[in-house]
Amino acid sequence: AAEYEELLAERHRDMAKFSAAFEGFDCLLLPSTPQTATPVSEVDENKIPMSRLTRAGNYYGLCGLSLPYWQQVESLPVGIQILMRGGGDARLLSVGLGIESLLPRASPLFR
């Protein structure tokens, strides 16, 4: 129990530091995954943890959204992760809609 309480306290200290560093920014744009989309049946979390780039949002209590981005017409998409302060879900969805309108549409192969 003591170790758990210390880890929670450490997380809260980390959240406070991150919040201070995030001051003046509306959102962060990051990749969602370390590679293009992969069929779920081919994902091996032991080799390449697909969720490793989204863990920071969870750890720091942020709200997040991932949008697909097609780099080439016939490619599989990569994910663009948008992170905002926790509780900013409505604003995040609005920002996500704006960003989505600027991105290329889905590959014709996937429409």
GROMACS .gro file of C-alpha atoms in nm:
model
  111
    1ALA     CA    1   0.000   0.000   0.000
    2ALA     CA    2   0.282   0.240   0.084
    3GLU     CA    3   0.451   0.183  -0.253
    4TYR     CA    4   0.118   0.240  -0.431
    5GLU     CA    5   0.063   0.567  -0.241
    6GLU     CA    6   0.415   0.684  -0.331
    7LEU     CA    7   0.357   0.604  -0.700
    8LEU     CA    8   0.032   0.804  -0.692
    9ALA     CA    9   0.211   1.096  -0.527
   10GLU     CA   10   0.486   1.076  -0.791
   11ARG     CA   11   0.224   1.079  -1.068
   12HIS     CA   12   0.059   1.386  -0.917
   13ARG     CA   13   0.397   1.564  -0.900
   14ASP     CA   14   0.462   1.467  -1.264
   15MET     CA   15   0.115   1.593  -1.363
   16ALA     CA   16   0.181   1.928  -1.196
   17LYS     CA   17   0.518   1.964  -1.376
   18PHE     CA   18   0.361   1.872  -1.709
   19SER     CA   19   0.073   2.114  -1.654
   20ALA     CA   20   0.320   2.396  -1.589
   21ALA     CA   21   0.519   2.308  -1.903
   22PHE     CA   22   0.194   2.288  -2.106
   23GLU     CA   23   0.095   2.642  -1.999
   24GLY     CA   24   0.033   2.863  -2.303
   25PHE     CA   25  -0.036   2.571  -2.537
   26ASP     CA   26  -0.380   2.459  -2.652
   27CYS     CA   27  -0.290   2.110  -2.765
   28LEU     CA   28  -0.015   1.869  -2.856
   29LEU     CA   29   0.001   1.692  -3.192
   30LEU     CA   30   0.185   1.361  -3.183
   31PRO     CA   31   0.185   1.033  -3.372
   32SER     CA   32  -0.065   0.784  -3.228
   33THR     CA   33   0.127   0.469  -3.319
   34PRO     CA   34   0.489   0.391  -3.409
   35GLN     CA   35   0.395   0.266  -3.758
   36THR     CA   36   0.114   0.268  -4.013
   37ALA     CA   37  -0.207   0.080  -3.945
   38THR     CA   38  -0.169  -0.293  -3.898
   39PRO     CA   39  -0.442  -0.557  -3.896
   40VAL     CA   40  -0.517  -0.643  -3.533
   41SER     CA   41  -0.440  -1.009  -3.604
   42GLU     CA   42  -0.080  -0.909  -3.687
   43VAL     CA   43  -0.013  -0.689  -3.384
   44ASP     CA   44   0.235  -0.833  -3.134
   45GLU     CA   45   0.245  -0.602  -2.832
   46ASN     CA   46   0.562  -0.778  -2.714
   47LYS     CA   47   0.756  -0.664  -3.023
   48ILE     CA   48   0.617  -0.317  -3.091
   49PRO     CA   49   0.374  -0.189  -2.826
   50MET     CA   50   0.123  -0.003  -3.044
   51SER     CA   51  -0.007   0.193  -2.745
   52ARG     CA   52   0.329   0.327  -2.626
   53LEU     CA   53   0.275   0.673  -2.780
   54THR     CA   54  -0.071   0.717  -2.626
   55ARG     CA   55   0.031   0.627  -2.271
   56ALA     CA   56   0.153   0.978  -2.186
   57GLY     CA   57  -0.197   1.118  -2.236
   58ASN     CA   58  -0.335   0.865  -1.992
   59TYR     CA   59  -0.057   0.917  -1.740
   60TYR     CA   60  -0.091   1.297  -1.738
   61GLY     CA   61  -0.474   1.288  -1.729
   62LEU     CA   62  -0.518   1.450  -2.070
   63CYS     CA   63  -0.804   1.400  -2.312
   64GLY     CA   64  -0.706   1.273  -2.653
   65LEU     CA   65  -0.826   1.201  -3.002
   66SER     CA   66  -0.660   1.013  -3.286
   67LEU     CA   67  -0.728   1.093  -3.651
   68PRO     CA   68  -0.621   0.881  -3.948
   69TYR     CA   69  -0.381   1.043  -4.192
   70TRP     CA   70  -0.309   0.893  -4.531
   71GLN     CA   71   0.044   0.985  -4.640
   72GLN     CA   72  -0.010   0.843  -4.988
   73VAL     CA   73  -0.323   0.760  -5.184
   74GLU     CA   74  -0.283   0.383  -5.160
   75SER     CA   75  -0.116   0.360  -4.820
   76LEU     CA   76  -0.251   0.252  -4.485
   77PRO     CA   77  -0.300   0.548  -4.251
   78VAL     CA   78  -0.090   0.664  -3.962
   79GLY     CA   79  -0.261   0.818  -3.661
   80ILE     CA   80  -0.232   1.181  -3.557
   81GLN     CA   81  -0.292   1.213  -3.183
   82ILE     CA   82  -0.430   1.539  -3.046
   83LEU     CA   83  -0.394   1.587  -2.671
   84MET     CA   84  -0.553   1.861  -2.460
   85ARG     CA   85  -0.593   1.927  -2.089
   86GLY     CA   86  -0.824   1.689  -1.906
   87GLY     CA   87  -1.186   1.800  -1.910
   88GLY     CA   88  -1.148   1.973  -2.246
   89ASP     CA   89  -1.333   1.704  -2.440
   90ALA     CA   90  -1.581   1.935  -2.617
   91ARG     CA   91  -1.302   2.169  -2.728
   92LEU     CA   92  -1.090   1.871  -2.834
   93LEU     CA   93  -1.368   1.744  -3.059
   94SER     CA   94  -1.404   2.090  -3.214
   95VAL     CA   95  -1.030   2.117  -3.276
   96GLY     CA   96  -1.031   1.761  -3.413
   97LEU     CA   97  -1.302   1.850  -3.664
   98GLY     CA   98  -1.100   2.149  -3.779
   99ILE     CA   99  -0.782   1.948  -3.820
  100GLU     CA  100  -0.970   1.664  -3.991
  101SER     CA  101  -1.103   1.909  -4.250
  102LEU     CA  102  -0.742   1.993  -4.346
  103LEU     CA  103  -0.625   1.634  -4.387
  104PRO     CA  104  -0.643   1.434  -4.708
  105ARG     CA  105  -0.950   1.212  -4.736
  106ALA     CA  106  -0.925   0.837  -4.692
  107SER     CA  107  -0.758   0.635  -4.960
  108PRO     CA  108  -1.004   0.528  -5.231
  109LEU     CA  109  -0.916   0.170  -5.137
  110PHE     CA  110  -1.084   0.215  -4.798
  111ARG     CA  111  -1.391   0.425  -4.879
   0.00000   0.00000   0.00000
